[in-house]
């Protein structure tokens, strides 16, 4: 497709929020101003696009947002946008505002929406990988992943204090419905006794044997990290199974949940979001449509959205091997 003349760009955040989304919005808007473009904020994601919740942005909107978690544009999941009728309403609102292109910040569902919109109406769009799960290919890290790992490790460090004081076995559940990136990183970073992730199934008897060995070695605390989408079940379910084999253990379960989504973004996520926000605007001006901007080996790359969503991205086997060595 020949590059279109782009004068107005809309920015939206969709799906689950992640630390660094505000930094990405800020970078895209500032880049737009640099290139003399009009920038529009679309509130509440695709739902706001349907409901015409769209405002022209100026510098006031992006002052002191770099350091804030969440997204000032707010986010929502839109069942209506999944329908042709919903996307038709959204398109009419885009036309009414004269918006020429979109920057969509979110996970696989959000990027899928941008892809459909481009396929059906030809609206140029670039996606930015805004998800703590780190499950999109085409980028080494997604916006918010580093902060989520830091938050998880900080919480686990605190849990270890009480685990050590009472000789307790803790099962800590972290986010990662289909991908174990947070679990493996938090597990290595917090010296976990074992890590259970969706990509690999660990039989309960293997986990029990591992815990018995650590007990004989007189380890003062045991913390098992469980990704919420683990093949062996959630933290609560696994704890119940282990209790049957180790009835004498004082077992506790902590689910970190949405704690991992909040907080000020780390310096890494601020830098990543800033680079990708600028890359999104510059990519659109260069005629790069229906792609996701990512960072690989510290270089900006543009990956077709369909490929970024479909291609499997799983935990590095080397990380898993290192975790196994360090937990013995």
PDB file of C-alpha atoms in Angstrom, residues 68-69 121 125 135 150 165 173 175 179 195 206 237 241 266 271 282 286 304 315 319 321:
ATOM      1  CA  UNK A  68       2.566   7.048  36.524  1.00  0.00           C
ATOM      2  CA  UNK A  69       1.349   3.478  36.277  1.00  0.00           C
ATOM      3  CA  UNK A 121     -11.396  -0.274   6.544  1.00  0.00           C
ATOM      4  CA  UNK A 125      -2.250   1.320  12.445  1.00  0.00           C
ATOM      5  CA  UNK A 135       3.929 -13.125  25.270  1.00  0.00           C
ATOM      6  CA  UNK A 150      10.256  -6.236  39.893  1.00  0.00           C
ATOM      7  CA  UNK A 165      10.700 -16.984  60.552  1.00  0.00           C
ATOM      8  CA  UNK A 173       0.947 -17.388  42.309  1.00  0.00           C
ATOM      9  CA  UNK A 175       0.311 -13.677  36.548  1.00  0.00           C
ATOM     10  CA  UNK A 179       3.158 -17.788  29.418  1.00  0.00           C
ATOM     11  CA  UNK A 195       8.930 -22.779  39.374  1.00  0.00           C
ATOM     12  CA  UNK A 206       8.618 -34.607  41.402  1.00  0.00           C
ATOM     13  CA  UNK A 237      -4.759 -26.459  43.878  1.00  0.00           C
ATOM     14  CA  UNK A 241      -2.035 -31.797  46.404  1.00  0.00           C
ATOM     15  CA  UNK A 266      10.742   0.854  35.982  1.00  0.00           C
ATOM     16  CA  UNK A 271      12.845   3.766  28.118  1.00  0.00           C
ATOM     17  CA  UNK A 282       7.619   7.514  12.624  1.00  0.00           C
ATOM     18  CA  UNK A 286       7.006   5.974   6.630  1.00  0.00           C
ATOM     19  CA  UNK A 304       3.366  -7.813  10.983  1.00  0.00           C
ATOM     20  CA  UNK A 315      10.362 -19.143  28.031  1.00  0.00           C
ATOM     21  CA  UNK A 319      16.458 -19.714  31.696  1.00  0.00           C
ATOM     22  CA  UNK A 321      17.950 -24.775  32.980  1.00  0.00           C
TER      23      UNK A 321
END
